[in-house]
Coordinates of C-alpha atoms in Angstrom, one line a residue:
X1 CA 49.7 -28.0 -30.1
X2 CA 49.2 -31.8 -30.7
X3 CA 47.8 -32.1 -34.4
X4 CA 45.9 -35.3 -33.3
X5 CA 44.1 -33.5 -30.4
X6 CA 43.3 -30.0 -31.6
X7 CA 42.2 -27.6 -28.9
X8 CA 39.3 -25.0 -28.9
X9 CA 40.5 -21.4 -28.5
X10 CA 39.4 -19.7 -25.3
X11 CA 36.7 -17.5 -26.9
X12 CA 35.0 -20.6 -28.4
X13 CA 35.1 -22.4 -25.3
X14 CA 33.4 -19.5 -23.4
X15 CA 30.8 -19.2 -26.0
X16 CA 30.1 -23.0 -25.7
X17 CA 30.0 -22.8 -21.9
X18 CA 27.2 -20.2 -22.1
X19 CA 24.9 -23.2 -22.8
X20 CA 25.8 -25.1 -19.6
X21 CA 24.2 -25.1 -16.3
X22 CA 26.1 -23.8 -13.3
X23 CA 26.7 -27.6 -12.1
X24 CA 28.0 -28.5 -15.5
X25 CA 30.2 -25.3 -15.6
X26 CA 31.9 -26.2 -12.4
X27 CA 32.4 -29.8 -13.6
X28 CA 34.0 -28.7 -16.9
X29 CA 36.5 -26.6 -15.0
X30 CA 38.1 -29.7 -13.5
X31 CA 38.8 -31.4 -17.0
X32 CA 42.0 -29.4 -17.8
X33 CA 43.8 -26.1 -17.3
X34 CA 42.2 -24.5 -20.5
X35 CA 38.8 -25.4 -19.6
X36 CA 39.3 -24.4 -16.0
X37 CA 40.4 -20.9 -17.1
X38 CA 37.5 -20.5 -19.5
X39 CA 35.0 -21.8 -17.0
X40 CA 36.1 -19.3 -14.3
X41 CA 35.7 -16.3 -16.6
X42 CA 33.8 -13.7 -14.7
X43 CA 31.8 -12.7 -17.8
X44 CA 30.2 -16.2 -17.7
X45 CA 29.1 -15.9 -14.1
X46 CA 28.0 -12.3 -14.5
X47 CA 25.7 -13.5 -17.4
X48 CA 24.3 -16.3 -15.3
X49 CA 23.7 -13.9 -12.3
X50 CA 21.8 -11.4 -14.6
X51 CA 19.8 -14.1 -16.3
X52 CA 18.5 -15.4 -12.9
X53 CA 18.1 -12.0 -11.0
X54 CA 17.2 -8.7 -12.3
X55 CA 19.5 -6.9 -10.0
X56 CA 22.8 -8.0 -8.4
X57 CA 24.8 -6.0 -5.9
X58 CA 28.3 -7.2 -5.8
X59 CA 29.3 -4.7 -3.1
X60 CA 27.8 -7.1 -0.5
X61 CA 30.6 -9.5 -1.3
X62 CA 33.3 -7.4 0.6
X63 CA 37.0 -6.9 -0.1
X64 CA 38.0 -10.5 0.8
X65 CA 35.8 -11.9 -2.0
X66 CA 37.1 -9.9 -5.0
X67 CA 38.5 -12.9 -6.9
X68 CA 35.9 -14.4 -9.2
X69 CA 33.3 -12.2 -7.4
X70 CA 30.5 -13.0 -9.9
X71 CA 30.9 -16.7 -9.3
X72 CA 31.1 -16.2 -5.4
X73 CA 27.9 -14.1 -5.6
X74 CA 26.0 -16.6 -7.8
X75 CA 27.0 -19.6 -5.6
X76 CA 26.2 -17.7 -2.4
X77 CA 22.9 -16.5 -3.4
X78 CA 21.9 -19.8 -5.0
X79 CA 22.8 -21.6 -1.7
X80 CA 20.7 -19.2 0.4
X81 CA 17.7 -19.4 -1.8
X82 CA 17.9 -23.2 -1.9
X83 CA 17.9 -23.3 1.9
X84 CA 14.9 -20.9 1.9
X85 CA 13.1 -22.9 -0.7
X86 CA 13.5 -26.2 1.1
X87 CA 12.7 -24.9 4.6
X88 CA 14.8 -27.5 6.5
X89 CA 15.1 -26.9 10.2
X90 CA 18.9 -26.4 10.0
X91 CA 18.4 -23.4 7.6
X92 CA 16.7 -21.3 10.3
X93 CA 17.2 -19.9 13.6
X94 CA 14.6 -19.7 16.5
X95 CA 14.3 -17.3 19.3
X96 CA 11.5 -16.2 21.7
X97 CA 11.0 -12.4 22.0
X98 CA 8.6 -11.6 24.9
X99 CA 7.3 -8.1 25.6
X100 CA 3.8 -7.0 24.5
X101 CA 0.9 -7.5 26.7
X102 CA -1.7 -6.6 24.1
X103 CA -2.6 -7.7 20.7
X104 CA -0.2 -6.7 17.8
X105 CA -1.9 -4.5 15.3
X106 CA 1.0 -4.2 12.9
X107 CA 4.8 -4.9 12.3
X108 CA 7.2 -3.3 9.9
X109 CA 10.7 -3.6 8.9
X110 CA 12.7 -0.5 9.7
X111 CA 16.0 -1.9 8.7
X112 CA 15.8 -4.9 6.4
X113 CA 17.6 -7.1 3.9
X114 CA 16.2 -5.7 0.7
X115 CA 15.0 -8.4 -1.7
X116 CA 16.1 -6.1 -4.6
X117 CA 19.6 -5.6 -3.1
X118 CA 20.2 -8.4 -0.5
X119 CA 23.3 -8.7 1.7
X120 CA 24.3 -12.3 1.3
X121 CA 26.5 -12.2 4.4
X122 CA 25.0 -9.8 7.0
X123 CA 21.3 -10.6 7.6
X124 CA 20.8 -8.2 10.4
X125 CA 17.4 -6.6 10.5
X126 CA 15.3 -4.5 12.8
X127 CA 11.5 -4.8 13.2
X128 CA 9.0 -2.5 15.0
X129 CA 5.7 -3.9 16.3
X130 CA 2.7 -1.8 17.5
X131 CA 0.2 -3.1 20.0
X132 CA -3.0 -2.5 21.8
X133 CA -0.9 -2.2 24.9
X134 CA -0.1 1.2 23.8
X135 CA 3.6 0.6 23.1
X136 CA 5.9 0.4 20.0
X137 CA 8.9 -2.0 20.4
X138 CA 11.9 -2.4 18.2
X139 CA 13.5 -5.8 17.9
X140 CA 16.8 -7.1 16.4
X141 CA 15.7 -10.0 14.2
X142 CA 19.0 -11.8 14.3
X143 CA 19.5 -12.2 18.0
X144 CA 15.9 -11.5 19.3
X145 CA 17.1 -8.6 21.5
X146 CA 14.6 -5.7 22.3
X147 CA 16.2 -2.5 21.3
X148 CA 13.7 0.0 22.7
X149 CA 10.1 0.4 23.9
X150 CA 8.1 3.6 23.7
X151 CA 6.2 5.1 26.6
X152 CA 2.7 3.7 27.1
X153 CA -0.2 5.7 25.4
X154 CA -3.7 4.9 24.2
X155 CA -4.0 1.5 22.3
X156 CA -2.3 1.7 19.0
X157 CA -4.3 0.9 15.8
X158 CA -1.6 1.0 13.0
X159 CA 1.9 1.4 12.1
X160 CA 4.0 2.1 8.8
X161 CA 7.7 2.9 8.4
X162 CA 10.1 4.8 6.2
X163 CA 13.3 2.9 6.0
X164 CA 15.3 5.5 4.2
X165 CA 14.5 8.2 6.8
X166 CA 14.5 5.6 9.5
X167 CA 11.1 6.8 10.8
X168 CA 8.2 4.9 12.2
X169 CA 4.7 6.3 12.0
X170 CA 1.9 5.2 14.5
X171 CA -1.8 5.9 15.0
X172 CA -3.7 5.3 18.3
X173 CA -7.3 4.9 19.2
X174 CA -7.7 8.7 19.9
X175 CA -6.5 9.6 16.5
X176 CA -3.1 10.6 17.5
X177 CA -0.5 10.3 14.9
X178 CA 3.2 10.1 16.0
X179 CA 6.6 9.8 14.3
X180 CA 9.4 8.0 16.0
X181 CA 13.2 7.6 15.3
X182 CA 13.5 3.9 14.4
X183 CA 16.9 3.4 15.9
X184 CA 16.6 5.1 19.2
X185 CA 12.7 5.3 19.8
X186 CA 12.8 9.0 20.2
X187 CA 9.4 10.6 19.7
X188 CA 9.8 13.2 16.8
X189 CA 6.2 14.8 16.5
X190 CA 2.5 14.3 16.9
X191 CA -0.6 15.3 15.2
X192 CA -4.3 14.7 16.4
X193 CA -7.0 13.6 13.9
X194 CA -9.6 13.0 16.5
X195 CA -10.4 9.7 14.6
X196 CA -10.6 6.3 16.5
X197 CA -9.6 4.5 13.3
X198 CA -6.8 5.8 11.0
X199 CA -5.2 4.2 7.8
X200 CA -1.6 5.3 7.4
X201 CA 0.2 5.9 4.0
X202 CA 3.8 7.3 3.8
X203 CA 5.6 8.4 0.6
X204 CA 8.2 10.7 -0.6
X205 CA 8.2 13.0 -3.7
X206 CA 11.5 14.7 -4.7
X207 CA 12.8 14.4 -1.3
X208 CA 9.7 15.8 0.3
X209 CA 8.2 13.6 2.9
X210 CA 4.4 13.1 3.4
X211 CA 2.0 11.1 5.5
X212 CA -1.6 10.7 4.2
X213 CA -4.2 9.6 6.8
X214 CA -7.6 8.1 6.1
X215 CA -10.0 8.7 9.0
X216 CA -13.2 7.2 10.4
X217 CA -15.1 10.2 9.2
X218 CA -14.4 9.4 5.5
X219 CA -11.7 12.2 5.0
X220 CA -8.2 11.9 3.7
X221 CA -5.7 14.2 5.5
X222 CA -2.3 14.9 4.2
X223 CA 0.7 15.9 6.7
X224 CA 4.0 17.1 5.5
X225 CA 7.6 16.6 6.9
X226 CA 8.5 14.8 10.1
X227 CA 6.9 17.7 12.0
X228 CA 3.5 16.5 10.7
X229 CA 2.2 19.8 9.5
X230 CA -1.2 19.6 8.0
X231 CA -1.4 20.4 4.2
X232 CA -4.8 19.4 3.1
X233 CA -8.0 17.5 3.8
X234 CA -10.7 16.2 1.6
X235 CA -13.8 13.9 2.3
X236 CA -13.9 10.8 0.0
X237 CA -16.5 8.6 1.5
X238 CA -18.8 10.6 4.0
X239 CA -19.4 8.8 7.4
X240 CA -17.6 5.7 6.3
X241 CA -14.0 5.0 7.4
X242 CA -11.3 5.1 4.9
X243 CA -9.6 1.6 4.9
X244 CA -8.2 1.5 1.4
X245 CA -5.3 3.9 1.0
X246 CA -2.6 3.3 -1.7
X247 CA 0.0 5.4 -3.6
X248 CA 0.8 4.8 -7.2
X249 CA 4.4 3.8 -8.2
X250 CA 4.9 7.1 -9.8
X251 CA 3.7 8.9 -6.8
X252 CA 1.1 11.0 -8.7
X253 CA -2.0 9.3 -7.6
X254 CA -3.7 8.1 -4.4
X255 CA -6.5 5.6 -4.3
X256 CA -8.8 6.0 -1.4
X257 CA -12.0 4.1 -0.4
X258 CA -13.9 2.1 2.0
X259 CA -14.8 -1.6 2.2
X260 CA -17.7 -1.0 4.5
X261 CA -20.4 0.2 2.1
X262 CA -21.3 -1.6 -1.1
X263 CA -22.8 1.4 -2.8
X264 CA -19.8 3.7 -2.7
X265 CA -17.0 4.0 -5.3
X266 CA -13.4 4.4 -4.5
X267 CA -11.7 7.6 -5.4
X268 CA -8.5 8.6 -7.2
X269 CA -6.7 11.7 -6.1
X270 CA -4.1 13.8 -7.6
X271 CA -1.1 13.7 -5.2
X272 CA 0.2 17.2 -6.2
X273 CA -3.2 18.7 -5.3
X274 CA -3.0 17.2 -1.8
X275 CA 0.7 18.0 -1.0
X276 CA 0.6 21.5 -2.8
X277 CA -3.1 22.6 -2.5
X278 CA -4.4 25.6 -4.2
X279 CA -6.1 28.1 -2.0
X280 CA -9.2 28.6 -4.3
X281 CA -9.6 25.1 -5.5
X282 CA -10.4 21.7 -3.9
X283 CA -7.9 18.8 -4.5
X284 CA -8.5 17.0 -7.7
X285 CA -10.6 13.9 -7.3
X286 CA -12.3 11.4 -9.6
X287 CA -14.6 8.3 -8.8
X288 CA -13.6 5.0 -10.1
X289 CA -16.6 3.5 -12.0
X290 CA -17.2 0.5 -9.7
X291 CA -18.9 0.0 -6.4
X292 CA -18.5 -2.3 -3.5
X293 CA -14.7 -2.2 -3.4
X294 CA -13.1 -5.0 -1.4
X295 CA -9.5 -4.9 -2.2
X296 CA -7.2 -2.8 -4.4
X297 CA -3.5 -2.7 -5.5
X298 CA -1.3 -0.6 -7.8
X299 CA 0.6 -2.8 -10.4
X300 CA 4.3 -2.1 -9.2
X301 CA 6.0 -2.1 -12.7
X302 CA 3.4 0.4 -14.2
X303 CA 3.3 4.2 -13.2
X304 CA -0.4 4.3 -12.4
X305 CA -2.2 1.0 -13.2
X306 CA -4.8 0.2 -10.5
X307 CA -6.4 -3.2 -10.0
X308 CA -9.6 -3.4 -7.9
X309 CA -11.8 -6.3 -6.7
X310 CA -15.4 -5.3 -6.4
X311 CA -19.1 -6.4 -6.6
X312 CA -20.3 -7.5 -10.0
X313 CA -24.0 -7.2 -10.5
X314 CA -25.1 -9.8 -7.9
X315 CA -23.8 -9.0 -4.4
X316 CA -22.3 -12.5 -4.1
X317 CA -20.3 -12.1 -7.4
X318 CA -16.9 -10.4 -7.5
X319 CA -14.9 -9.2 -10.4
X320 CA -11.4 -7.7 -10.9
X321 CA -11.1 -4.5 -13.0
X322 CA -7.9 -2.9 -14.0
X323 CA -7.6 0.9 -14.7
X324 CA -5.1 3.2 -16.0
X325 CA -5.0 6.6 -14.3
X326 CA -3.8 9.8 -16.1
X327 CA -4.5 13.5 -16.1
X328 CA -5.7 15.7 -19.0
X329 CA -4.6 19.3 -18.7
X330 CA -6.1 22.1 -20.7
X331 CA -5.6 25.9 -20.6
X332 CA -8.3 26.4 -18.0
X333 CA -8.6 23.0 -16.2
X334 CA -7.3 19.6 -15.4
X335 CA -9.2 16.4 -15.5
X336 CA -8.4 13.0 -14.0
X337 CA -9.0 10.2 -16.5
X338 CA -9.7 6.8 -15.3
X339 CA -9.7 4.2 -18.2
X340 CA -10.6 0.5 -18.0
X341 CA -8.1 -1.8 -19.6
X342 CA -9.0 -5.2 -18.2
X343 CA -12.1 -6.9 -16.6
X344 CA -12.7 -10.5 -15.5
X345 CA -15.1 -12.2 -13.1
X346 CA -13.7 -14.1 -10.0
X347 CA -15.0 -17.4 -8.8
X348 CA -14.2 -17.2 -5.2
X349 CA -17.5 -18.8 -3.9
X350 CA -17.4 -16.9 -0.6
X351 CA -20.4 -15.3 1.0
X352 CA -18.4 -12.7 2.8
X353 CA -14.7 -12.8 3.6
X354 CA -11.7 -10.4 3.7
X355 CA -9.9 -10.5 0.4
X356 CA -6.1 -9.9 0.3
X357 CA -4.7 -8.6 -2.9
X358 CA -1.0 -8.2 -3.9
X359 CA 0.7 -7.7 -7.4
X360 CA 3.9 -9.4 -8.2
X361 CA 4.8 -7.6 -11.5
X362 CA 3.0 -6.5 -14.6
X363 CA 1.3 -9.7 -15.2
X364 CA 0.9 -11.5 -12.0
X365 CA -1.9 -10.9 -9.4
X366 CA -1.9 -12.8 -6.0
X367 CA -5.2 -12.9 -4.1
X368 CA -6.2 -14.7 -0.9
X369 CA -9.7 -15.4 0.7
X370 CA -10.8 -17.9 3.1
X371 CA -8.3 -20.8 3.1
X372 CA -7.2 -20.4 -0.5
X373 CA -4.7 -18.6 -2.5
X374 CA -5.0 -17.7 -6.3
X375 CA -2.6 -16.4 -8.9
X376 CA -4.1 -14.7 -11.9
X377 CA -2.6 -13.1 -14.9
X378 CA -3.7 -9.4 -15.6
X379 CA -5.8 -10.9 -18.6
X380 CA -7.9 -13.0 -16.1
X381 CA -6.2 -16.4 -16.7
X382 CA -6.2 -18.5 -13.6
X383 CA -2.5 -19.5 -13.3
X384 CA -2.5 -21.4 -10.0
X385 CA -4.6 -22.1 -6.9
X386 CA -3.5 -23.3 -3.5
X387 CA -5.3 -24.7 -0.4
X388 CA -2.6 -25.3 2.1
X389 CA -4.4 -24.0 5.1
X390 CA -7.2 -25.4 7.2
X391 CA -8.5 -22.0 8.5
X392 CA -8.7 -18.6 6.7
X393 CA -5.6 -16.8 5.6
X394 CA -5.3 -13.5 7.6
X395 CA -2.2 -12.0 5.9
X396 CA 0.1 -12.5 2.9
X397 CA 3.5 -11.1 1.9
X398 CA 4.6 -11.1 -1.7
X399 CA 8.0 -10.2 -3.1
X400 CA 10.1 -11.1 -6.2
X401 CA 11.4 -14.4 -4.6
X402 CA 8.5 -15.8 -2.5
X403 CA 4.9 -15.6 -1.1
X404 CA 4.2 -16.2 2.5
X405 CA 0.7 -16.8 3.9
X406 CA -0.3 -16.4 7.6
X407 CA -3.2 -18.3 8.6
X408 CA -5.7 -18.6 11.6
X409 CA -4.6 -22.2 11.8
X410 CA -1.3 -21.2 13.3
X411 CA 0.8 -21.9 10.4
X412 CA 2.8 -19.9 7.7
X413 CA 3.1 -21.4 4.2
X414 CA 6.0 -20.5 2.0
X415 CA 5.7 -20.5 -1.8
X416 CA 8.5 -19.5 -4.1
X417 CA 8.4 -18.1 -7.6
X418 CA 10.1 -20.1 -10.5
X419 CA 10.9 -19.2 -14.0
X420 CA 9.8 -22.2 -16.1
X421 CA 11.0 -22.6 -19.6
X422 CA 7.6 -23.7 -21.0
X423 CA 5.2 -22.1 -18.6
X424 CA 6.9 -18.8 -17.8
X425 CA 6.8 -17.7 -14.1
X426 CA 5.0 -20.1 -11.8
X427 CA 4.5 -20.1 -8.0
X428 CA 5.3 -23.5 -6.2
X429 CA 4.2 -24.4 -2.7
X430 CA 7.1 -25.4 -0.5
X431 CA 6.7 -25.9 3.2
X432 CA 4.9 -24.9 6.4
X433 CA 6.3 -23.1 9.4
X434 CA 4.3 -23.9 12.4
X435 CA 3.2 -21.3 15.1
X436 CA 2.7 -23.3 18.2
X437 CA -0.3 -24.8 20.1
X438 CA -4.0 -23.5 19.9
X439 CA -4.1 -24.0 23.7
X440 CA -1.8 -21.0 24.0
X441 CA -2.4 -19.1 20.8
X442 CA -5.4 -18.2 18.6
X443 CA -4.2 -17.3 15.1
X444 CA -1.6 -15.5 13.0
X445 CA -2.7 -12.1 12.3
X446 CA 0.2 -10.3 10.2
X447 CA 3.2 -11.3 8.3
X448 CA 6.1 -9.4 6.7
X449 CA 9.3 -10.5 5.1
X450 CA 12.7 -9.2 3.9
X451 CA 15.2 -11.3 1.9
X452 CA 16.4 -13.4 4.7
X453 CA 13.7 -13.4 7.4
X454 CA 10.0 -13.8 8.0
X455 CA 8.2 -12.0 10.8
X456 CA 4.7 -12.8 11.8
X457 CA 2.3 -11.9 14.7
X458 CA 0.2 -14.3 16.8
X459 CA -2.9 -13.4 18.8
X460 CA -2.5 -15.2 22.0
X461 CA -5.3 -17.3 23.5
X462 CA -4.5 -15.8 26.9
X463 CA -3.3 -12.3 27.8
X464 CA 0.3 -13.6 28.3
X465 CA 2.1 -12.3 25.1
X466 CA 5.5 -13.0 23.7
X467 CA 7.6 -12.9 20.5
X468 CA 9.0 -16.1 19.1
X469 CA 11.6 -16.9 16.4
X470 CA 11.3 -20.4 15.6
X471 CA 12.4 -23.4 13.4
X472 CA 9.7 -25.2 11.1
X473 CA 7.7 -27.5 13.1
X474 CA 9.4 -27.0 16.5
X475 CA 8.2 -23.5 17.7
X476 CA 6.6 -24.5 20.9
X477 CA 3.9 -22.3 22.3
X478 CA 3.9 -19.2 20.2
X479 CA 2.0 -16.3 21.7
X480 CA 2.7 -13.0 19.9
X481 CA 5.3 -13.0 17.1
X482 CA 7.3 -15.7 15.5
X483 CA 10.4 -14.8 13.5
X484 CA 12.1 -17.3 11.1
X485 CA 15.5 -16.1 10.1
X486 CA 17.9 -17.8 7.6
X487 CA 21.3 -18.5 9.1
X488 CA 23.7 -16.0 7.7
X489 CA 27.1 -17.6 8.2
X490 CA 29.8 -16.7 5.7
X491 CA 30.9 -20.3 4.7
X492 CA 30.8 -20.3 0.8
X493 CA 28.8 -23.2 -0.6
X494 CA 30.2 -24.7 -3.7
X495 CA 29.2 -27.5 -5.9
X496 CA 31.6 -30.7 -6.0
X497 CA 34.9 -29.5 -7.6
X498 CA 37.1 -32.4 -8.0
X499 CA 40.6 -32.3 -9.6
X500 CA 39.9 -35.2 -11.9
X501 CA 36.8 -36.4 -13.7
X502 CA 35.7 -40.1 -13.8
X503 CA 35.3 -41.7 -17.2
X504 CA 31.4 -41.5 -16.8
X505 CA 31.6 -37.8 -16.0
X506 CA 33.8 -37.1 -19.0
X507 CA 31.4 -39.1 -21.2
X508 CA 28.6 -36.8 -20.0
X509 CA 30.6 -33.8 -20.5
X510 CA 31.5 -34.7 -24.0
X511 CA 27.7 -35.1 -24.9
X512 CA 27.0 -31.8 -23.3
X513 CA 29.7 -30.1 -25.2
X514 CA 28.7 -31.8 -28.4
X515 CA 25.1 -30.5 -27.9
X516 CA 26.4 -27.1 -26.9
X517 CA 28.7 -26.8 -30.0
X518 CA 25.7 -27.9 -32.3
X519 CA 23.4 -25.3 -30.6
X520 CA 26.2 -22.6 -30.9
X521 CA 26.6 -23.2 -34.7
X522 CA 24.7 -21.0 -37.1

């Protein structure tokens, strides 16, 4: 060792490098051999990955990417998310998918690229769409190929899916519920509710599979297994259709209600009493102490915390109330307890509009009404508001990476979440994806996302229907569905990694290291 130029030992370098950004970490790796070895330490990149994302799935890297896999994972995922954030036309593929002759009433992923465990190289996904033309169609998102089409039946009114079991569940205008094998289109079972409008909810408890159906007559019917065997039925809003139907994250509670009557209260049902009913007792049910429910959502990170938007004193005023749901059991009976934990008024200034409500985590509520989007904390603090559309928002999709809004103005707006050191989690509006011409199309009606694609349905202005997969701003005449998919090529993106650093770069690195060392010292 040269006494005039003492060197830092490896562990010290690694500790100092924890204060650098990924760009600076790559730059310091080109200073000398010792710095390169320290900067390539897998522990550093693993730490950086877990700081940025709550879950990282290294298995998606494949055997050919074993060396420095944490660095490979970090750079690849950053590269994809940068492309998705910028929305430049080169980052997306476009395809037109033609098929349906009626209005699309719903679309679901049956094999998607999970946001929680994204596959960074293979972005293949399958989407199923249901239409008033009486068919279910499955599509390959990546190449636009139609995989299968069901036989024609009565106009469909709804669709949900179970990706784990690879099953699609549909309802038609006669109240016929059907299950389909999502990969082949084979019909598995059917059950008739005799209801022209059905709201579908699928969930599993301890490997047991259930579908709960809300009907036009105000009842909630629970079916078990893929054979759709009836287990129980209970009336929750007599003569009014059940169009709010949710299951709690812990699967112990179902919230059911109607948006069609301002005097009725939503109900909370104990799931066990629906799926394993007692012969001599009705299912456990409790009214929530609010009326005029217009939207509801369970908070995803809490076992049973329910947020409801409802009327507040005056019919034009709205409020959001948060409840914790629990059960109190005694020797002779069990009681559902609904306890209010938060309440705050909303200033939506809308006479009557569909309100869309989603929850990001334990502290962020996203709601849309009219042309606007709002982000609230669960304490009632307005964190952000956006007005990116010229016509009402018809659908929203919210996940841990982004929010996508679909509007009647024939555009999608993409917003992304960002962790800000000073303000915490923030939502930033990024770019539009255009859906075509109003001469051919009327409005976007539904939107859904996985990690690497966006799927949205368009109501056509004429009876000619199609599916379109398009680049931002250049989709042409979109009629039925537009799919924007990020390119999944396997080229690894890296930041500039030169063999030698210039004098200015070395000066900057010296300042960074000086700052890092000072920060690292006790």
